[in-house]
CSV table of C-alpha atoms in Angstrom, one decimal:
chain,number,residue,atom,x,y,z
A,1,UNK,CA,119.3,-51.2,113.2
A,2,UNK,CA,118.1,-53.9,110.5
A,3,UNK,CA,115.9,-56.7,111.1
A,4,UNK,CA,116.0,-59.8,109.5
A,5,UNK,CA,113.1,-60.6,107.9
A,6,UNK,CA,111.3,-64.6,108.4
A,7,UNK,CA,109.1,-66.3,106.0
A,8,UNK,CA,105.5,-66.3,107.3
A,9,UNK,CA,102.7,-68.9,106.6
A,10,UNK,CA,99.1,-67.3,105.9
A,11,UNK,CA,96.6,-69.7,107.6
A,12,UNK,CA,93.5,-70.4,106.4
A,13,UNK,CA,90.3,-70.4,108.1
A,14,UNK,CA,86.4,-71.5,107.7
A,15,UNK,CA,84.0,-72.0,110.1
A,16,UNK,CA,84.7,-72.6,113.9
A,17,UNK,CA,88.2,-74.0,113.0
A,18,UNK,CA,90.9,-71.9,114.9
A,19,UNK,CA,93.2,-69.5,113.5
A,20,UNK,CA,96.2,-70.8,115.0
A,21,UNK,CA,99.2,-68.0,115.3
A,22,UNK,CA,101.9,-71.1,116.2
A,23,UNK,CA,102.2,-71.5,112.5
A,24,UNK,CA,103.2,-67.5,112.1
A,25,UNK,CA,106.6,-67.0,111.7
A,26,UNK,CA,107.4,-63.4,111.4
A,27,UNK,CA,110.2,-60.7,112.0
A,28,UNK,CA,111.1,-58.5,114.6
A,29,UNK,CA,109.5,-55.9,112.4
A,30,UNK,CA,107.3,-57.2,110.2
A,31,UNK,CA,106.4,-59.9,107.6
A,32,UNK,CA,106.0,-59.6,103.8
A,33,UNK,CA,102.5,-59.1,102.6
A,34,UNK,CA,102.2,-60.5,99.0
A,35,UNK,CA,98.7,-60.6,98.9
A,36,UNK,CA,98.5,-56.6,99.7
A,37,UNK,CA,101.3,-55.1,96.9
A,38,UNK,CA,99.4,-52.5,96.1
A,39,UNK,CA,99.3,-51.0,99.1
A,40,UNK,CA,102.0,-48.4,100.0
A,41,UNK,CA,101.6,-47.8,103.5
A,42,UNK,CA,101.4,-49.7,106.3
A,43,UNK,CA,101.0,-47.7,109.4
A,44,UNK,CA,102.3,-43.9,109.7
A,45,UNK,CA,103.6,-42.8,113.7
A,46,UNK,CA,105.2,-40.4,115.5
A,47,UNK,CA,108.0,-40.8,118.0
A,48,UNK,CA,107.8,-40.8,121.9
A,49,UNK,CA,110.3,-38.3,123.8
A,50,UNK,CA,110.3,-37.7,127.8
A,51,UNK,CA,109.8,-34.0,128.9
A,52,UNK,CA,111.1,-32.1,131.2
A,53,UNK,CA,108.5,-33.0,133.9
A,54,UNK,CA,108.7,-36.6,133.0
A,55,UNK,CA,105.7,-36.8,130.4
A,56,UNK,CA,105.8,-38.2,127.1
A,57,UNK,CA,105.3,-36.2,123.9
A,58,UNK,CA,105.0,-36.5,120.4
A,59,UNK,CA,108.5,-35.4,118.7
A,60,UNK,CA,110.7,-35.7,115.7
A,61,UNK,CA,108.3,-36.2,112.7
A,62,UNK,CA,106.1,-38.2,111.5
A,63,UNK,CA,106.9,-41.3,109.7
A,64,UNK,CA,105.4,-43.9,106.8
A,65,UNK,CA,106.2,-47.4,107.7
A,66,UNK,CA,105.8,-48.9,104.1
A,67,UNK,CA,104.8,-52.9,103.2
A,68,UNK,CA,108.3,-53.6,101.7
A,69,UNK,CA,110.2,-52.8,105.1
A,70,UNK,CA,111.2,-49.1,104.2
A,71,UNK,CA,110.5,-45.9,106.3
A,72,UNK,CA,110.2,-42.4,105.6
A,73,UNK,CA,109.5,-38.9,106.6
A,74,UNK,CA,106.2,-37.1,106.2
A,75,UNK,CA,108.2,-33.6,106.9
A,76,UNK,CA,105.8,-31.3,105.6
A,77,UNK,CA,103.0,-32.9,108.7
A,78,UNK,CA,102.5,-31.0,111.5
A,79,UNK,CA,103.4,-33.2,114.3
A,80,UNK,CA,101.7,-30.9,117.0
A,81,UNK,CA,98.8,-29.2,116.9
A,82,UNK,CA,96.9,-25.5,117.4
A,83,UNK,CA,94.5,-25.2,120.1
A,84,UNK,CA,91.5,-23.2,119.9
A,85,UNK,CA,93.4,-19.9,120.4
A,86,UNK,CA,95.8,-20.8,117.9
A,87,UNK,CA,98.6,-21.7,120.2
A,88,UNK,CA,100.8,-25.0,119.9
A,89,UNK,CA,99.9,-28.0,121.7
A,90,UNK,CA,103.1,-29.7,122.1
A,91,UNK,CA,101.2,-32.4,124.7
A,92,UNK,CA,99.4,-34.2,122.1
A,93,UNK,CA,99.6,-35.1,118.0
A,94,UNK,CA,98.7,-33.4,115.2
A,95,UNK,CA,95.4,-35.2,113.4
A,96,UNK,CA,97.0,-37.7,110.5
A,97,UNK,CA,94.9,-40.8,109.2
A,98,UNK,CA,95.8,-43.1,105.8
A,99,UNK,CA,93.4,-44.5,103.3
A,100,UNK,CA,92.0,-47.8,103.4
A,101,UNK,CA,94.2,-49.0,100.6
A,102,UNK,CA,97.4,-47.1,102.1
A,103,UNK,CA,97.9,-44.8,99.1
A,104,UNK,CA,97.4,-41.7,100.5
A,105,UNK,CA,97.4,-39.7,103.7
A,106,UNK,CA,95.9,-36.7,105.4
A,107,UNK,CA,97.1,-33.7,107.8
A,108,UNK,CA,97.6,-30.3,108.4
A,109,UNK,CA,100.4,-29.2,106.3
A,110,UNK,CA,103.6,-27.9,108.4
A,111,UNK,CA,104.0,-24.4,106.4
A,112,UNK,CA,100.3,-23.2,106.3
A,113,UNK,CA,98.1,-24.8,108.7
A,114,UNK,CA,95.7,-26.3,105.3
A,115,UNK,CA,94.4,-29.6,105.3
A,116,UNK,CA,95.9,-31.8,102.8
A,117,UNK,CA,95.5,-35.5,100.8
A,118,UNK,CA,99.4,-36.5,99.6
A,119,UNK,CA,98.8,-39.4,97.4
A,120,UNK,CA,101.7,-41.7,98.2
A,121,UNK,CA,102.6,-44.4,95.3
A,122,UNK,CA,104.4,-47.2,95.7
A,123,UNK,CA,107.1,-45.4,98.4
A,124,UNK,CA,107.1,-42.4,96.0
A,125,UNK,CA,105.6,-38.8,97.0
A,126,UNK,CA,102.2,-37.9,94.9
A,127,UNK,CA,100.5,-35.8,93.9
A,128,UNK,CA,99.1,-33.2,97.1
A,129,UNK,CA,95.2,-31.8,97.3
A,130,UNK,CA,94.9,-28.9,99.2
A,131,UNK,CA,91.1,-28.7,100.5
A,132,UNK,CA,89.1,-25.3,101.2
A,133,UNK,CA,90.6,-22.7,104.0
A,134,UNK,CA,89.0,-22.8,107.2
A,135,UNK,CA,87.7,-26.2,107.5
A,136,UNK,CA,87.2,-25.5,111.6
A,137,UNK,CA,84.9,-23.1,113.0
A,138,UNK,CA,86.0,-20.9,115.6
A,139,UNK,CA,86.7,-21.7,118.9
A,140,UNK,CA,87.2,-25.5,117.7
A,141,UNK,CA,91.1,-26.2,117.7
A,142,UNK,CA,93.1,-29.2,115.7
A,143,UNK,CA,93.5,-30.8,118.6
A,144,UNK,CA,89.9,-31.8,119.3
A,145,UNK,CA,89.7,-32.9,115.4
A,146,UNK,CA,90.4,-36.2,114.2
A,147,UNK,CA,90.6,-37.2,110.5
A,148,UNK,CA,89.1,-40.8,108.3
A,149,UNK,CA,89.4,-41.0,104.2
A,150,UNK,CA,87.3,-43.9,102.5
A,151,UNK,CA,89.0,-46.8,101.2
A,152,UNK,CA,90.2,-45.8,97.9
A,153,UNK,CA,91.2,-42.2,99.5
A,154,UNK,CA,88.3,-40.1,97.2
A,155,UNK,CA,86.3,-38.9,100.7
A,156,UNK,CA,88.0,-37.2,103.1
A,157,UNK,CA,86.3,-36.8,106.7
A,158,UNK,CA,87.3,-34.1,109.3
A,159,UNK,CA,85.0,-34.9,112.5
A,160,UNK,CA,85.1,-32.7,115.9
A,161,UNK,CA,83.7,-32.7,119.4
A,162,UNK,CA,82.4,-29.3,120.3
A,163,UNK,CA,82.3,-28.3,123.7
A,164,UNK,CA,79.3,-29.8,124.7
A,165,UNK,CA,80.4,-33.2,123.3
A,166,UNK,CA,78.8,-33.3,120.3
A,167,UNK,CA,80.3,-34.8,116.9
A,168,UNK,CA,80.1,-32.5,114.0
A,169,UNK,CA,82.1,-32.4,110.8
A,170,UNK,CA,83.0,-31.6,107.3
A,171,UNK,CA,83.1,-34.4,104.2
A,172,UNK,CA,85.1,-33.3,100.8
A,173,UNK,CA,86.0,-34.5,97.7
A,174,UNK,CA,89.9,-35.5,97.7
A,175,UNK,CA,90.3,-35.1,93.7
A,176,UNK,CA,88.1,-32.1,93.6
A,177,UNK,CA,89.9,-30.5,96.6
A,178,UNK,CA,85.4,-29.3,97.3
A,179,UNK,CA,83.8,-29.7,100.3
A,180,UNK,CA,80.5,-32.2,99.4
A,181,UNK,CA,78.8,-31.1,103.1
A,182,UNK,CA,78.9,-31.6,106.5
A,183,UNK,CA,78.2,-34.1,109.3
A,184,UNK,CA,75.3,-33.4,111.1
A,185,UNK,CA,75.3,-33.4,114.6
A,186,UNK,CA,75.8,-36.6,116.3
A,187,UNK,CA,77.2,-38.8,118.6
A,188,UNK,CA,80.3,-40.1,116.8
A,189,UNK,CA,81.4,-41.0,113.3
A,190,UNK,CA,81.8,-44.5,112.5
A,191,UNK,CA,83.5,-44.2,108.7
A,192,UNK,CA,82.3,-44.1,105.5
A,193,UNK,CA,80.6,-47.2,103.5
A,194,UNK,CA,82.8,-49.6,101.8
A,195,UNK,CA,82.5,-47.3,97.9
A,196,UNK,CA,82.8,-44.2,99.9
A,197,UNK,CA,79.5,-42.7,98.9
A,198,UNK,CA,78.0,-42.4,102.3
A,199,UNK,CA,78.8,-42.3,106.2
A,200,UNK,CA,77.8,-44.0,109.3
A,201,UNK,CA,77.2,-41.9,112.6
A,202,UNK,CA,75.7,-43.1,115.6
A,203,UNK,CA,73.0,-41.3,117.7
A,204,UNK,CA,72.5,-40.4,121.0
A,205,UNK,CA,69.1,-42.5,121.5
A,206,UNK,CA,66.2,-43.0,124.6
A,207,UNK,CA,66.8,-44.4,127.7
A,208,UNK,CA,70.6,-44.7,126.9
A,209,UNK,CA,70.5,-46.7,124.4
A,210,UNK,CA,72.9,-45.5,120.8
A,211,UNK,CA,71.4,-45.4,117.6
A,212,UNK,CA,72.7,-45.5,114.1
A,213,UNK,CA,71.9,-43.5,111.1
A,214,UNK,CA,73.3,-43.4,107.5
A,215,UNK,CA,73.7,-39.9,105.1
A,216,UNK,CA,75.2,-39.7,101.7
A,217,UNK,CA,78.1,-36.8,101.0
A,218,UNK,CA,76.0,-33.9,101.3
A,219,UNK,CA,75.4,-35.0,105.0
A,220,UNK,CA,71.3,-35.6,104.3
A,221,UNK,CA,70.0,-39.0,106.1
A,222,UNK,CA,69.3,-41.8,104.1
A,223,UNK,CA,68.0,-43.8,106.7
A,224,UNK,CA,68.1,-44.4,110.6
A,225,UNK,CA,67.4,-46.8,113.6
A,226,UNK,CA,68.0,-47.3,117.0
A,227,UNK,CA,69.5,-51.6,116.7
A,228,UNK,CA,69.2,-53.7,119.3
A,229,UNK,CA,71.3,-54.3,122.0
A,230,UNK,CA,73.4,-57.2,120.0
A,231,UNK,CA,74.6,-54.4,117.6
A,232,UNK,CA,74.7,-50.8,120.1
A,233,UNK,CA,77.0,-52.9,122.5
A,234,UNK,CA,79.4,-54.4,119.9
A,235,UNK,CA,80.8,-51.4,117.9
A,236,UNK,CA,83.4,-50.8,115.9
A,237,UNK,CA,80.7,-51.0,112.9
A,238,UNK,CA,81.3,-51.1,109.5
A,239,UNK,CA,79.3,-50.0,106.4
A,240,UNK,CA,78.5,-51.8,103.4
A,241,UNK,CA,78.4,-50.3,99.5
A,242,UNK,CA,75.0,-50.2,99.5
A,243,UNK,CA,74.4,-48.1,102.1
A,244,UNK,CA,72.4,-50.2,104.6
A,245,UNK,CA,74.5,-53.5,105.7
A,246,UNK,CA,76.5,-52.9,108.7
A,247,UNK,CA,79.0,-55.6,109.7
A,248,UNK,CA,80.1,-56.1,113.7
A,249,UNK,CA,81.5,-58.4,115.3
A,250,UNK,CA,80.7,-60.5,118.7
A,251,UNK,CA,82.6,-62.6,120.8
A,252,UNK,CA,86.9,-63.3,120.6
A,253,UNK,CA,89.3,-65.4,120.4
A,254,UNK,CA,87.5,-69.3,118.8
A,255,UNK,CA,84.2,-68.1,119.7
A,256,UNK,CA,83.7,-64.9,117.5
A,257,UNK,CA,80.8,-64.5,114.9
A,258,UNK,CA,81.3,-62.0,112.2
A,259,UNK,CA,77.4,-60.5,112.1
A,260,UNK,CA,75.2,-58.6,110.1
A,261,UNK,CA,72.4,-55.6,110.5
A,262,UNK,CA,70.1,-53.8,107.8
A,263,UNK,CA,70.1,-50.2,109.2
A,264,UNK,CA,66.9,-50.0,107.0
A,265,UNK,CA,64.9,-52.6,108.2
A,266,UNK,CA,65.9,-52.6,111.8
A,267,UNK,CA,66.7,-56.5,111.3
A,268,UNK,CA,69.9,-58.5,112.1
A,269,UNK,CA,70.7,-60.2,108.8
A,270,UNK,CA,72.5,-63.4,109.7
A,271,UNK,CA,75.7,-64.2,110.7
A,272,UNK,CA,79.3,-66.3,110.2
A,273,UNK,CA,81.8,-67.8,112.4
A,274,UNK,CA,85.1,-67.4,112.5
A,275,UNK,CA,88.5,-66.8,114.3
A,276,UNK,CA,90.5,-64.1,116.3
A,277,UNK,CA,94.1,-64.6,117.4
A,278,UNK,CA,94.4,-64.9,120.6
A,279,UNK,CA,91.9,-63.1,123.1
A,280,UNK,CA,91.6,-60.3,120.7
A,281,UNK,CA,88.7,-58.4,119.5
A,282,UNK,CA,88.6,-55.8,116.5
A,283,UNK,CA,90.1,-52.5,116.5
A,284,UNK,CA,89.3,-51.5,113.2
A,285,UNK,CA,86.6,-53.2,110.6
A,286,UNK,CA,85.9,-52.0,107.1
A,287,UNK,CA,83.6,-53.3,104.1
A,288,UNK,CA,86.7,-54.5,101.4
A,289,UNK,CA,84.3,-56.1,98.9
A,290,UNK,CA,81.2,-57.2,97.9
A,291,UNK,CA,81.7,-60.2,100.1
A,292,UNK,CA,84.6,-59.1,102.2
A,293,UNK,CA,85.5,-57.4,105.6
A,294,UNK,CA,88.4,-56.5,106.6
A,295,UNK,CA,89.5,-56.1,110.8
A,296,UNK,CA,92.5,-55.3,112.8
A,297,UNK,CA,93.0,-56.8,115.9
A,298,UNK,CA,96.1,-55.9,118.2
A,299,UNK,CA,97.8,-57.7,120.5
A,300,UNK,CA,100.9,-57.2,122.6
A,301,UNK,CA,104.3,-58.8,122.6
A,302,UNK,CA,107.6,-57.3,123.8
A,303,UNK,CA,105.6,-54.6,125.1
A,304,UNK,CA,105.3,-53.6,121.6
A,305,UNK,CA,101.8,-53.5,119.6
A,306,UNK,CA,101.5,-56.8,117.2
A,307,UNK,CA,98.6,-55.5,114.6
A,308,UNK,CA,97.0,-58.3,112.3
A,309,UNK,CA,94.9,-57.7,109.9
A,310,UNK,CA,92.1,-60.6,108.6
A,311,UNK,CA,90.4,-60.9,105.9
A,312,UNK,CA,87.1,-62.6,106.3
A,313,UNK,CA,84.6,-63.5,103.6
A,314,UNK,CA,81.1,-63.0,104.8
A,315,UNK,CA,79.3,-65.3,103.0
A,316,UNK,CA,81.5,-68.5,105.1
A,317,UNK,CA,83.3,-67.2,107.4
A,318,UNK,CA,86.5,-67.9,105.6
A,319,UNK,CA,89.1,-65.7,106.8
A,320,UNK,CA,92.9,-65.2,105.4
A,321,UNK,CA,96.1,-63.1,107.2
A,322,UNK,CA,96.3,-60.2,105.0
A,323,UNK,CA,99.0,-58.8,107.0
A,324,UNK,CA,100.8,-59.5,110.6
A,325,UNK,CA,103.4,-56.6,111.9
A,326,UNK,CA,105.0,-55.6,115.3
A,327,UNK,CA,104.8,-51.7,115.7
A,328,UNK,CA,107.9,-50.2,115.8
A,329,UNK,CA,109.4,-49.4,119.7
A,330,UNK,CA,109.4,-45.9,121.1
A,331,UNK,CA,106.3,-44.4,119.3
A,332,UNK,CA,104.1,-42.0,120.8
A,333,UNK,CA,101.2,-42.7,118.5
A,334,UNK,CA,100.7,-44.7,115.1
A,335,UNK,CA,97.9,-44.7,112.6
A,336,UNK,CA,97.8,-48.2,110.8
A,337,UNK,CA,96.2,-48.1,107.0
A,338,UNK,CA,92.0,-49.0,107.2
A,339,UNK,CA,90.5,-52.3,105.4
């Protein structure tokens, strides 16, 4: 079926003045994203089918939705994936994530199990880097694995929960096809810094409380704290280029602040306001520049995910629709691109 596509206004916010989605006119599918050519992908997803005992399951294949309305098939992905004893998991997905700047994609590859990075070029198929064999120790199974790349798609990240809930993980070099080291032990993996040269974890901390720490590729520390409350009860977090700045955000809708936290000095940094859509609050929030974060925020509409994607300058607050798209019905999962 083809949808029509509308012209769409970008709005353009500063300071406590709304972001007002009446003057967003968009398709049934998606609107055009001029100021984000050069990216290739938009989300990648899998479709929904009903089993025989009424569940829903991932089948079919999985897909690229790309910026300029096309679709294709990612048909060498495993769509399901192998438990710890190497059986198939048909209940759930296969691990898949896409680079912040939605020119490449990871997964398992269909035809020998290996983890790969498929550049993906202006709608065209890449080049494909194949990392090391055996990137999960045994007894941990693709299906308790989930996959991040950094924004330019150089780092690749394959984290896992063990069976005592812990994080752990391996970090490679996507050109190189090398694994750089691993993540230590940890409470969960928050994505790597806006160049790609380190990652954020968070910490299991006293008195219930979740601490944050910072390693480069090789997985050694670089520093550590346990923030206060402000910033352990307001994740997702975001790292900044040089290595210490983490960017969260508090509050929705008119009354959200864009904030700031120096992992190094255990000190909130400052702060701007801004807008949301909506009720919304961030799904997704990534360091796109010196002076730039990027979120998603999702609503619903049509019983179908609406994803927009903000750009916010973090020196005023100053934020600009990068994107705006409806996800595409009858999914079972998507993936949408990072910052």
């Amino acid at each position: 079926m083809r949808n029509p596509t509308l012209p769409i206004t970008l709005p353009i916010t500063s300071g406590l003045v709304g972001l007002a989605l009446s003057t967003l006119t968009i398709s049934a599918v998606s609107a055009p994203a001029a100021a984000t050519a050069h990216h290739s992908i938009r989300y990648a997803s899998v479709d929904a089918c009903t089993a025989k005992d009424g569940t829903e399951r991932p089948c079919h294949t999985w897909r690229l939705d790309l910026l300029d309305g096309r679709r294709v098939a990612l048909e060498d992905a495993m769509l399901w994936p192998l438990n710890a004893k190497g059986k198939v998991d048909k209940s759930t997905s296969a691990p898949l994530t896409v680079s912040g700047d939605g020119d490449s994609v990871a997964y398992f590859r269909k035809s020998d199990h290996r983890l790969v990075v498929r550049e993906f070029h202006g709608g065209v198929h890449g080049a494909v880097h194949v990392m090391p064999k055996t990137p999960l120790p045994r007894g941990i199974g693709m299906d308790s694995v989930w996959l991040d790349m950094s924004q330019d798609g150089s780092r690749l990240a394959l984290a896992y929960t063990d069976d005592d809930g812990v994080t752990r993980g391996r970090l490679f070099d996507v050109a190189r096809a090398t694994a750089t080291g691993t993540i230590p032990k940890s409470g969960g993996f928050s994505g790597f810094s806006g160049d790609g040269s380190a990652v954020l974890l968070q910490q299991d901390a006293p008195a219930n409380t979740t601490g944050l720490s910072v390693h480069d590729v090789t997985g050694a520390e670089l520093t550590g704290a346990v923030p206060p409350q402000i910033v352990a009860n307001n994740g997702p977090w975001a790292l900044s280029a040089d290595d210490r700045t983490v960017a969260f955000v508090t509050g929705s809708g008119k009354k959200a602040a864009l904030r700031f936290y120096d992992v190094r000095t255990d000190q909130t940094t400052g702060s701007v306001r801004f807008s949301l859509p909506g009720d919304t609050s961030p799904d997704m929030i990534d360091w796109t520049g010196e002076h730039e974060v990027t979120v998603h925020v999702t609503d619903s509409e049509g019983g179908r995910d609406v994803v927009t994607v903000l750009r916010i300058d973090t020196r005023t607050g100053t934020t600009r629709v990068r994107d705006r798209y409806k996800v595409r019905a009858g999914i079972y999962t998507y993936q949408s691109c990072g910052g």
